[in-house]
Short mmCIF file of N, CA and C in Angstrom, two decimals:
data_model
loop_
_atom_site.label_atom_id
_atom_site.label_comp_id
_atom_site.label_asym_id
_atom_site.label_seq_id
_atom_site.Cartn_x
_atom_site.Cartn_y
_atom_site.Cartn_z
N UNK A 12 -2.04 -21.84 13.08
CA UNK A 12 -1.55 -22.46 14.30
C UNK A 12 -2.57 -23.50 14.71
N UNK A 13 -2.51 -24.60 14.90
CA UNK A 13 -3.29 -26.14 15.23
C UNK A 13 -2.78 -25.77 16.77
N UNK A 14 -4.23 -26.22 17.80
CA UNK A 14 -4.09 -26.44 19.05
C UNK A 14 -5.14 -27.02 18.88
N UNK A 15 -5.86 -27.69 19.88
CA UNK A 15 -7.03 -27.96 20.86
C UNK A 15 -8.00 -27.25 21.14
N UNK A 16 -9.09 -27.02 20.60
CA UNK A 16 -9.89 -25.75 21.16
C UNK A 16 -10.05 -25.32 22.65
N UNK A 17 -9.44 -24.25 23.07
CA UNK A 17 -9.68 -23.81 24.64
C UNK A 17 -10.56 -22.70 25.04
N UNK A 18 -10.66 -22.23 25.87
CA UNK A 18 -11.46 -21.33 26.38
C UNK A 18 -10.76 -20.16 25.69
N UNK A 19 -9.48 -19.88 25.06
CA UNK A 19 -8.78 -18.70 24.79
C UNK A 19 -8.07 -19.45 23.55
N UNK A 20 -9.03 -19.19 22.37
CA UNK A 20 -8.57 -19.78 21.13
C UNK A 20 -7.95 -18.54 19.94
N UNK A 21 -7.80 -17.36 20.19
CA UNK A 21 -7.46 -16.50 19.99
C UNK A 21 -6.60 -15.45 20.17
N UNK A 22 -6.00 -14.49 19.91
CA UNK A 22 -5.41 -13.26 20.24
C UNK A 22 -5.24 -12.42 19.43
N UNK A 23 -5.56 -11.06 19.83
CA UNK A 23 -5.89 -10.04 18.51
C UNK A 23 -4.59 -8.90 19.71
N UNK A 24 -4.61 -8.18 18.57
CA UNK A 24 -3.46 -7.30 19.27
C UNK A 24 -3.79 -5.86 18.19
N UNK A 25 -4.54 -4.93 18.68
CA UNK A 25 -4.84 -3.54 17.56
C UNK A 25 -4.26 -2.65 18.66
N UNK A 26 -2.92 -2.25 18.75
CA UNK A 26 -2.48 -0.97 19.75
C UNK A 26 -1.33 -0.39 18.89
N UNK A 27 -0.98 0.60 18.81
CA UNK A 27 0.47 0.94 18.60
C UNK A 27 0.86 1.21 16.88
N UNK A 28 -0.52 1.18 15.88
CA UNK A 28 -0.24 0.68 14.57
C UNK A 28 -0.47 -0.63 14.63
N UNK A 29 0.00 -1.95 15.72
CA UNK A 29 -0.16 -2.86 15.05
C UNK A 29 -1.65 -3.29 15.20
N UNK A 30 -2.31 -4.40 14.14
CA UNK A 30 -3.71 -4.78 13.97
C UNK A 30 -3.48 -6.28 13.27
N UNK A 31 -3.53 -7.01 14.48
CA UNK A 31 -3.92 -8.69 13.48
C UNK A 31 -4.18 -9.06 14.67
N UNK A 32 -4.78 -10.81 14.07
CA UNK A 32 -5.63 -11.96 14.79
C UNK A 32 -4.71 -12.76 14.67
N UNK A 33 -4.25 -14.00 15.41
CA UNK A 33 -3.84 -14.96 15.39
C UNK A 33 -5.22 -16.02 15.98
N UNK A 34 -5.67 -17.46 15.05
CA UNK A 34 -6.65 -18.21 16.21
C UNK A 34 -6.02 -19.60 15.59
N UNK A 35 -6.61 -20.35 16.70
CA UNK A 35 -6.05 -21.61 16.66
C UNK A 35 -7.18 -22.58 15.65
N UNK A 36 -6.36 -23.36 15.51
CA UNK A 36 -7.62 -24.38 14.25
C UNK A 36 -7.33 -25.79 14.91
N UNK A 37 -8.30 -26.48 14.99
CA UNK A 37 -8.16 -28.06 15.60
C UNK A 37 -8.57 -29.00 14.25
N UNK A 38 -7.90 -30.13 14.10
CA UNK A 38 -7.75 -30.78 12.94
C UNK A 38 -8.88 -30.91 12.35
N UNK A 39 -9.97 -31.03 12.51
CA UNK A 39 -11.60 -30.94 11.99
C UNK A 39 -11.69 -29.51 11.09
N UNK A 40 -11.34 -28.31 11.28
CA UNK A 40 -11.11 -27.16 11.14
C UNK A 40 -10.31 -27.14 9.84
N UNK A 41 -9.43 -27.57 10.12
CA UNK A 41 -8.09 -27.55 8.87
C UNK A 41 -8.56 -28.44 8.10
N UNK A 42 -9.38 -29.32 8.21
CA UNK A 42 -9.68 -30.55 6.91
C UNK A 42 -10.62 -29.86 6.36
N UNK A 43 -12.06 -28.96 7.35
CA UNK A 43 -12.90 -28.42 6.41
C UNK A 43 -12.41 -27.38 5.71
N UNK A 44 -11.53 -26.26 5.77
CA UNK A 44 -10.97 -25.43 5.18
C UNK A 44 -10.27 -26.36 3.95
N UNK A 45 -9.46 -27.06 3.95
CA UNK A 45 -8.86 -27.81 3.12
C UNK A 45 -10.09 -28.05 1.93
N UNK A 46 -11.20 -28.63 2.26
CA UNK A 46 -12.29 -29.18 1.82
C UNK A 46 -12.72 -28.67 0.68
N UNK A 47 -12.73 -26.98 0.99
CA UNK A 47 -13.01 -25.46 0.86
C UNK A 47 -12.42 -25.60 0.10
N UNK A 48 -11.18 -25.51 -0.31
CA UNK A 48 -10.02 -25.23 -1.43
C UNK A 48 -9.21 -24.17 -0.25
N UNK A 49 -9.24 -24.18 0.74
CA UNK A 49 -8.01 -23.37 1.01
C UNK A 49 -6.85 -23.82 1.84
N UNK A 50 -6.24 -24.01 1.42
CA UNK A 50 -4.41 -24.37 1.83
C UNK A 50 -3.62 -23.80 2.88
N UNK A 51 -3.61 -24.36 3.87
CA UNK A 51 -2.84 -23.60 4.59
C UNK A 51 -1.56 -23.16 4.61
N UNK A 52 -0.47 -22.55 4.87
CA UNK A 52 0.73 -21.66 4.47
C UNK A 52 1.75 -21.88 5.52
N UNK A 53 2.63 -23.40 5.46
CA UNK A 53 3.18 -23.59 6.96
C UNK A 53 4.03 -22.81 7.50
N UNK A 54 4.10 -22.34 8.53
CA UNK A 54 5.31 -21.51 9.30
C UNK A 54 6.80 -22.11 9.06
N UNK A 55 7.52 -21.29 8.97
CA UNK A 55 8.93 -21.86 8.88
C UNK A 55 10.12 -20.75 9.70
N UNK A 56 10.66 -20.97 10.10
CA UNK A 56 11.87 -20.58 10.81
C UNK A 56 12.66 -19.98 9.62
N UNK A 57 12.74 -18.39 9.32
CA UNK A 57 13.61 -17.90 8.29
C UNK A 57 14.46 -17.52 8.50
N UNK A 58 15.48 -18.27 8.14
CA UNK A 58 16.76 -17.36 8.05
C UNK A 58 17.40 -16.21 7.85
N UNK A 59 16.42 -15.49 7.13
CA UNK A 59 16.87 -14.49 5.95
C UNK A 59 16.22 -12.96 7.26
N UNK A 60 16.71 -12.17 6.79
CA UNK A 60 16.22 -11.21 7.43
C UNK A 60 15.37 -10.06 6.28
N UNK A 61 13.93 -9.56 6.57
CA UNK A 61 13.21 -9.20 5.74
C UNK A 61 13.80 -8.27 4.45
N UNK A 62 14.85 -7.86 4.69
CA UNK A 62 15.26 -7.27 3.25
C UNK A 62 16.22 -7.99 2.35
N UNK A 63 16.28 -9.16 2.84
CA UNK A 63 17.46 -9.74 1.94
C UNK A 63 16.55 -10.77 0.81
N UNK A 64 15.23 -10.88 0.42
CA UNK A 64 14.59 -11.12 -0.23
C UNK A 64 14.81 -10.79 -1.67
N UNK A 65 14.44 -11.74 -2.84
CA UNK A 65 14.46 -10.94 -3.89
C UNK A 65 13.74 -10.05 -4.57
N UNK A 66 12.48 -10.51 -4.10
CA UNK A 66 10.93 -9.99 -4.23
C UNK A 66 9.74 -10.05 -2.94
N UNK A 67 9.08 -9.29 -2.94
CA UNK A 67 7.99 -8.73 -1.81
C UNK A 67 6.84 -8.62 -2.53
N UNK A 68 5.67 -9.17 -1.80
CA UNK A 68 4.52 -8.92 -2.75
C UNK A 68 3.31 -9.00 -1.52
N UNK A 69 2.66 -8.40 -1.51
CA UNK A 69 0.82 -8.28 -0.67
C UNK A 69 0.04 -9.13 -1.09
N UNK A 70 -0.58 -10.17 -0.48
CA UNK A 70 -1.98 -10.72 -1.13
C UNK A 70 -2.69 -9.75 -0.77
N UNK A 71 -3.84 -9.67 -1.26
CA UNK A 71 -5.46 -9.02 -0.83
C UNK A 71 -6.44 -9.06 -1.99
N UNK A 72 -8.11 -8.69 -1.18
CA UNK A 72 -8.58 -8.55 -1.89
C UNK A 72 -9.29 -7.43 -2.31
N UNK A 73 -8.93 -6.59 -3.10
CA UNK A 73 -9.05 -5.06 -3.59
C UNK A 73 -11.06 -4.45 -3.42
N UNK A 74 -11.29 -3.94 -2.59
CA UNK A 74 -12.88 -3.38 -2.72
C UNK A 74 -12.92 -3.26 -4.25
N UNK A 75 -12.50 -2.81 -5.28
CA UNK A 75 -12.78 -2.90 -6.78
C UNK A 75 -12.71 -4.14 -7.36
N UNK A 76 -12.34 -4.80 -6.84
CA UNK A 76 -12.50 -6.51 -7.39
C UNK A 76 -13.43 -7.19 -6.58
N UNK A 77 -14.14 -6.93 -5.91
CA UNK A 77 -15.40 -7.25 -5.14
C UNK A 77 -16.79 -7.38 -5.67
N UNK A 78 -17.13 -8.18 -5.95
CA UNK A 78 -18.79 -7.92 -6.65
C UNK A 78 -19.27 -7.69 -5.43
N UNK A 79 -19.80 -6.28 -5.58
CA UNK A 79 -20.44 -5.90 -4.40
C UNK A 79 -21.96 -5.81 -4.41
N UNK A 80 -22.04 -5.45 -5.70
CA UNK A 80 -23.85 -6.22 -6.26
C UNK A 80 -24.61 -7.04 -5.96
N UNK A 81 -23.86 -8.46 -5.51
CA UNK A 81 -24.61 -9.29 -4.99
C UNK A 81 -24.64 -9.00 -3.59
N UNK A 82 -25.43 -10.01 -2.61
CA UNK A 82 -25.73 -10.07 -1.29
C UNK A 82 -24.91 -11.16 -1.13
N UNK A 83 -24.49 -10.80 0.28
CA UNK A 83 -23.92 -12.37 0.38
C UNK A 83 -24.72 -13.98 0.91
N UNK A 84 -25.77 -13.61 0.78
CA UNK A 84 -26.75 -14.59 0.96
C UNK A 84 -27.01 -15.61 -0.63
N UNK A 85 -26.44 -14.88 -1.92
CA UNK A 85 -26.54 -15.11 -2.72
C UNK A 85 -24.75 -15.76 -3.17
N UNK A 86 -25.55 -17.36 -4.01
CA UNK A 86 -24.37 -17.99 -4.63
C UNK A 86 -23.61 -17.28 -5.52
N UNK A 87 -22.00 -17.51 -5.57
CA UNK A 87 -21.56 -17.18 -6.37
C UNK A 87 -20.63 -15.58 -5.96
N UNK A 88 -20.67 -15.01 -4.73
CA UNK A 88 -20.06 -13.90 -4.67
C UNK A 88 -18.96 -13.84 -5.42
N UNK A 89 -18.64 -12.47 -5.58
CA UNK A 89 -16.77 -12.83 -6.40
C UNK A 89 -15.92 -12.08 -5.91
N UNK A 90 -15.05 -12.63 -5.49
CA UNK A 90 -13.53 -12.41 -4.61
C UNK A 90 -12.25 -12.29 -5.93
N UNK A 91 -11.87 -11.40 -6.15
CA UNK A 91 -10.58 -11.74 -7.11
C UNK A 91 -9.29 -11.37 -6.39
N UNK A 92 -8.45 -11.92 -5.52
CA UNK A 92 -7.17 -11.48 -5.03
C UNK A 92 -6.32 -10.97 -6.27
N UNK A 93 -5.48 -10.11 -5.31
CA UNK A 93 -4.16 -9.95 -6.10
C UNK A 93 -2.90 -9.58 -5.68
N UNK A 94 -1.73 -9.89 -6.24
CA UNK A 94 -0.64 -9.52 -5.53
C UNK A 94 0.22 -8.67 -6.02
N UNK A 95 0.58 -7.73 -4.77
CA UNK A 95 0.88 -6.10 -5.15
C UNK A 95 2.07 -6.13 -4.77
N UNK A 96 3.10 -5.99 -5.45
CA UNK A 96 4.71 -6.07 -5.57
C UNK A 96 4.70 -4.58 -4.54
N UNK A 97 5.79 -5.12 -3.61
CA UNK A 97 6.28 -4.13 -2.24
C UNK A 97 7.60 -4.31 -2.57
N UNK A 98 8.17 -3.33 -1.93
CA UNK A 98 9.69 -3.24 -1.99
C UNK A 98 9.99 -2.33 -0.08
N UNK A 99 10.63 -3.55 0.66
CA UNK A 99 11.34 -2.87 1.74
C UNK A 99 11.67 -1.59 2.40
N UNK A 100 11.66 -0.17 3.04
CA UNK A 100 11.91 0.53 2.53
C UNK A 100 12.70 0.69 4.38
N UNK A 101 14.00 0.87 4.32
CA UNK A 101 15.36 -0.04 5.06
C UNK A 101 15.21 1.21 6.04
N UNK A 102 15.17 2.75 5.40
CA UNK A 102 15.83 3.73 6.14
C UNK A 102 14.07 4.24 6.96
N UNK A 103 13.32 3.87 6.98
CA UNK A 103 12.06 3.89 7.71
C UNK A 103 12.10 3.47 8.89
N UNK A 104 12.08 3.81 9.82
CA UNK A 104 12.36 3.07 11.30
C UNK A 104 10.90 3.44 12.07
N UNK A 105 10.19 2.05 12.18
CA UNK A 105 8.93 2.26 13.14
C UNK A 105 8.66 1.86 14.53
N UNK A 106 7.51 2.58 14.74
CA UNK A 106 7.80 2.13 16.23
C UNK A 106 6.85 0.60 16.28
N UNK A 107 7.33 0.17 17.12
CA UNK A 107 6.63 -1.34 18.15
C UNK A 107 7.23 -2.53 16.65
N UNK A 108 8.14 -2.41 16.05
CA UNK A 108 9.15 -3.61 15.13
C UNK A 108 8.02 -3.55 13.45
N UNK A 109 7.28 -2.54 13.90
CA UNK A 109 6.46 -2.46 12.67
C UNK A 109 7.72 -2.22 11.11
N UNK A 110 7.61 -3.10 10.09
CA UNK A 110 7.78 -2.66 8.88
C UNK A 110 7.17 -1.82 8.14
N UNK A 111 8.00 -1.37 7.15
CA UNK A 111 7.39 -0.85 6.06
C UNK A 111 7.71 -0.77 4.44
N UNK A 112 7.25 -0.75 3.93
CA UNK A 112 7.04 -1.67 2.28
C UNK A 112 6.80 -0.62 1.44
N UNK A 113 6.84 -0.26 0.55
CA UNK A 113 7.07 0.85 -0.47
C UNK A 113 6.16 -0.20 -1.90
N UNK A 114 4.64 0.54 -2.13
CA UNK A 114 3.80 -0.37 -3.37
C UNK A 114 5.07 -0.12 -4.70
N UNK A 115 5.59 -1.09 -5.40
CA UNK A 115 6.89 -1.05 -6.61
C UNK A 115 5.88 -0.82 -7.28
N UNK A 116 4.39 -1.88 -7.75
CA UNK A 116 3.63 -1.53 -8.80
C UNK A 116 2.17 -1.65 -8.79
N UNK A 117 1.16 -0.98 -8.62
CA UNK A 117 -0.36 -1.27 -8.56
C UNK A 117 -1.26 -1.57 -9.90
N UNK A 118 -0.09 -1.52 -11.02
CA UNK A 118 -0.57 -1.94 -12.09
C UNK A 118 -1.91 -1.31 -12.40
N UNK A 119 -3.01 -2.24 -12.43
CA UNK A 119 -4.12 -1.03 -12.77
C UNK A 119 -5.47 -0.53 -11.84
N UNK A 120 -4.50 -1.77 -10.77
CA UNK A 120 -5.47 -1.08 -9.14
C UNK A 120 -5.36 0.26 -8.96
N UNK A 121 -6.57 0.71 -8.57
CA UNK A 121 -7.07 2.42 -8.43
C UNK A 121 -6.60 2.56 -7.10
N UNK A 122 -6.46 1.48 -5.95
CA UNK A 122 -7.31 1.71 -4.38
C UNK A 122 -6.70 0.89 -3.81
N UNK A 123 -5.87 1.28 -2.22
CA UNK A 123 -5.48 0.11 -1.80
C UNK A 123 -7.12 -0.43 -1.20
N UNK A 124 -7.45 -0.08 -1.05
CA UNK A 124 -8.78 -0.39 -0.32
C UNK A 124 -9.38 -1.62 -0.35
N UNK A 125 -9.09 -2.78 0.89
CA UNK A 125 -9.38 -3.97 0.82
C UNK A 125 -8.31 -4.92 1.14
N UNK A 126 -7.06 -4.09 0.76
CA UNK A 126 -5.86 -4.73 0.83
C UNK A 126 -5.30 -4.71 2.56
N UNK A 127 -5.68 -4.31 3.12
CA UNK A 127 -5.72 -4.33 4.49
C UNK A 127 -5.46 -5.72 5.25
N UNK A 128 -4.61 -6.38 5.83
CA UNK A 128 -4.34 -6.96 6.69
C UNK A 128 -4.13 -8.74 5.70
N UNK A 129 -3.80 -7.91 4.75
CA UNK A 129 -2.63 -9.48 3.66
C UNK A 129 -1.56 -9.30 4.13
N UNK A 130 -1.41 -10.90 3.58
CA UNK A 130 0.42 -11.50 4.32
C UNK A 130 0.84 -10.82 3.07
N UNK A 131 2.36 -10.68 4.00
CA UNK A 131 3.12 -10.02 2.80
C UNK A 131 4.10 -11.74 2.59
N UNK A 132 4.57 -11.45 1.51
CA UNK A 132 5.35 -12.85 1.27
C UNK A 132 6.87 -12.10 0.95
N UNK A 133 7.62 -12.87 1.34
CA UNK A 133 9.48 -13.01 0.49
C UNK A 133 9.78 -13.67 -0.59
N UNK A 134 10.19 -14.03 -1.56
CA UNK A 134 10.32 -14.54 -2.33
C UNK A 134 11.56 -14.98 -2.66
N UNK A 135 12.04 -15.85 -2.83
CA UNK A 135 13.82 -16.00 -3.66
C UNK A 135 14.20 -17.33 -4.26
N UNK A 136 14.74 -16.87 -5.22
CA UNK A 136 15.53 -18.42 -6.21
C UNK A 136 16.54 -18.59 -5.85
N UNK A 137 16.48 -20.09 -5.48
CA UNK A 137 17.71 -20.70 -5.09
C UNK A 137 18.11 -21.94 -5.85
N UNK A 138 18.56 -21.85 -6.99
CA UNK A 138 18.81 -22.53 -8.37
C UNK A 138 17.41 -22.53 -9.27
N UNK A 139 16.71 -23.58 -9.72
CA UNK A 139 15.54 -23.64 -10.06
C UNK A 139 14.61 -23.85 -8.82
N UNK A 140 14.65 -23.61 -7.30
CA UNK A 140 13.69 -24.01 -6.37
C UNK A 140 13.24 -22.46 -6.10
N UNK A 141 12.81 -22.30 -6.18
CA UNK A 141 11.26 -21.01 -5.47
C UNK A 141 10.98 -21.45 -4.44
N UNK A 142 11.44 -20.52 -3.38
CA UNK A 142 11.21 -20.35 -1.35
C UNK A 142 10.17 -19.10 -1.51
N UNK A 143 9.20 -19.48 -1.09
CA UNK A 143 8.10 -18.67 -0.46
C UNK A 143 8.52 -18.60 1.21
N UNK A 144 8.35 -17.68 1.47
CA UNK A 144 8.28 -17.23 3.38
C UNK A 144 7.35 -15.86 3.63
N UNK A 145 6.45 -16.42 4.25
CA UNK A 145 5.37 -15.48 4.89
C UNK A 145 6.48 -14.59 5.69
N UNK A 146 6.22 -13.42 5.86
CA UNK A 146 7.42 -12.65 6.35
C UNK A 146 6.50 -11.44 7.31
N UNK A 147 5.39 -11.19 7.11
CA UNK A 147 4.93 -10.32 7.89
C UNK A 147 3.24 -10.56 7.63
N UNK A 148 2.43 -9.59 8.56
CA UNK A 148 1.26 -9.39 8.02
C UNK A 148 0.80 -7.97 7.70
N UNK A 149 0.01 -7.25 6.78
CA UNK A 149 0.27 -5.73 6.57
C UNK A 149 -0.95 -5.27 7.52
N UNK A 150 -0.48 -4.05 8.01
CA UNK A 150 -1.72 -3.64 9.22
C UNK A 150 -1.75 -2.55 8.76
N UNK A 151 -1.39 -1.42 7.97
CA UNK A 151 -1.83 0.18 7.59
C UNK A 151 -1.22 0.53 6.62
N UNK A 152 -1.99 1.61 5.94
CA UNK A 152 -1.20 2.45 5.07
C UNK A 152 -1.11 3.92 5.36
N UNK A 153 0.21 4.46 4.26
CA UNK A 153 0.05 6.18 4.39
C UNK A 153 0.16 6.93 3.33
N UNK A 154 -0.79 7.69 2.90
CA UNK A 154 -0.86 7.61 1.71
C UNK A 154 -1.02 6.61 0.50
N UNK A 155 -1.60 5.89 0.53
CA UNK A 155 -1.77 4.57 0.08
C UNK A 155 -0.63 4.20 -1.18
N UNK A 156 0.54 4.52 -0.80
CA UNK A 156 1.43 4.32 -1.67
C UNK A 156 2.62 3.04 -0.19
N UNK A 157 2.25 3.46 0.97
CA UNK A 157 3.38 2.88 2.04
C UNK A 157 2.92 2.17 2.86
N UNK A 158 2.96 0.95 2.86
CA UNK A 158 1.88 -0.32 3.67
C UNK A 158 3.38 -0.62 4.69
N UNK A 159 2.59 -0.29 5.93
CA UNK A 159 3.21 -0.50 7.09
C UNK A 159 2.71 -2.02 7.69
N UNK A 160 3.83 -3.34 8.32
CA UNK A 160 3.12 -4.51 8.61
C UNK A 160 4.36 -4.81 9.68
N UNK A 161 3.35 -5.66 10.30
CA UNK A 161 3.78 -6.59 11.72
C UNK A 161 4.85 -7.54 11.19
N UNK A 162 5.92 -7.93 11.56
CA UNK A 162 6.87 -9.02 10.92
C UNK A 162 6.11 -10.15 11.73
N UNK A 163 5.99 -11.74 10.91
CA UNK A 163 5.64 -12.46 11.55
C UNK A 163 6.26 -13.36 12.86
N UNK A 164 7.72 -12.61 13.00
CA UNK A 164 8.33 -13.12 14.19
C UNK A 164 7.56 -12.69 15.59
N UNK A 165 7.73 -11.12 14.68
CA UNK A 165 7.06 -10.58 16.55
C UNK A 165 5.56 -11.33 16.37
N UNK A 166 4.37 -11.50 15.70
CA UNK A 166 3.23 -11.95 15.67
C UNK A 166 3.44 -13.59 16.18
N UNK A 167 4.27 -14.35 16.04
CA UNK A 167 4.45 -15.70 16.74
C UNK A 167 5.11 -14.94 18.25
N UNK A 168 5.75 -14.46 18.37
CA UNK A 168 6.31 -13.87 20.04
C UNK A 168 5.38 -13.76 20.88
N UNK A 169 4.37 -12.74 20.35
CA UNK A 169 3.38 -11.79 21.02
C UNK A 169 2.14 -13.38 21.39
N UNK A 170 1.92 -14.51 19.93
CA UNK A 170 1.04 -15.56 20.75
C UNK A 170 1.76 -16.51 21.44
N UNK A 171 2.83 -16.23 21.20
CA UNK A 171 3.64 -17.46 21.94
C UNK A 171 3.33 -16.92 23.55
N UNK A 172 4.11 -15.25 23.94
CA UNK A 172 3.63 -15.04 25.33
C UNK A 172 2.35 -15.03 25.94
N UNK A 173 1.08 -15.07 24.71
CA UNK A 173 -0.20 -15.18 24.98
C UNK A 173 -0.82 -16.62 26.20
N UNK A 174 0.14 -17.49 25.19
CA UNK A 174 -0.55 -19.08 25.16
C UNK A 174 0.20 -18.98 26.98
N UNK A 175 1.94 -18.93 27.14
CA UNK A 175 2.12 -18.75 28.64
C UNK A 175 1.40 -18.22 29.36
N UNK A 176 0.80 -17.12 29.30
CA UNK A 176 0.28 -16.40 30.43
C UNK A 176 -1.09 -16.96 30.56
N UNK A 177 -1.83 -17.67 29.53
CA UNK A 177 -2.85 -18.51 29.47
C UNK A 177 -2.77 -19.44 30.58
N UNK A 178 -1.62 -20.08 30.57
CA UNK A 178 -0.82 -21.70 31.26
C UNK A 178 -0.92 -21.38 32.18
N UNK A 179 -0.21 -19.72 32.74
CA UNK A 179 0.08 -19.78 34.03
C UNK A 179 -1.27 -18.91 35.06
N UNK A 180 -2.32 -18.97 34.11
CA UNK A 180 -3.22 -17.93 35.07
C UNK A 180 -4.75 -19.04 34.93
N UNK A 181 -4.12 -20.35 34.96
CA UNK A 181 -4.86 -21.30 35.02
C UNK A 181 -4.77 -22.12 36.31
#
């Protein structure tokens, strides 16, 4: 989310199960990240409602793919993401609009551990075009087989009423 830096450049929300940050970036911000190699992921208005996807998948980055050997004072740390195929799971009903995602395959990850608070993505072909849509962010697991996450509608709602009550208690 691009704003202006203000006195209230943030909003975190950890109650209820749910756990994420939303903060604002001012164009200086987004060019040095850019700079970085990292890309930002634009918001889009989805049509689709989270299970009508063809595919579901977790970014993160796994504590076993972590060089944890080094310090981080030292060049070169190593980060290896990966993405962990989820599958919807419809008849789960949570409280506060929380989802929940069923791991399809961990392949030869041991651990969700690390995977904590990745976007989950949607996926679908629509002739030869590939639609990516950020669709949620993941905030818990149970049994580390069932990653429970925030849909990113309610997470734009919750800063959208943030930024008002900001406006109006100014």
């Amino acid at each position: 989310v691009r704003k202006t830096r203000s006195t209230s450049d943030h909003f975190c929300r950890d109650e209820g199960g749910l756990d994420y940050a939303v903060f604002t970036l001012n164009d200086n911000e987004c060019k040095l990240l850019q700079q970085n190699g990292i890309k930002t992921f634009p918001f889009r208005d989805n049509p689709l409602s989270v299970t009508s996807f063809d595919r579901h998948f977790i970014v993160g980055f796994p504590h076993e793919h972590t060089d944890s050997e080094r310090s981080t004072t030292q060049a070169g740390v190593g980060l290896k993401p990966v993405c962990v195929p989820v599958c919807p799971i419809a008849d789960c009903p949570q409280a506060n609009g929380r989802l929940a995602f069923e791991i399809v395959d961990k392949g030869e990850l041991q651990s969700v551990v690390g995977l904590s608070g990745g976007p989950v993505f949607g996926i679908n072909h629509d002739g030869d075009q590939l639609m990516v849509y950020l669709v949620a962010i993941q905030s818990a697991w149970d049994k580390a087989s069932t990653a429970f996450a925030c849909s990113i509608e309610d997470v734009f709602i919750d800063w959208k009423q943030h930024l008002e009550s900001q406006n109006t208690n100014r």
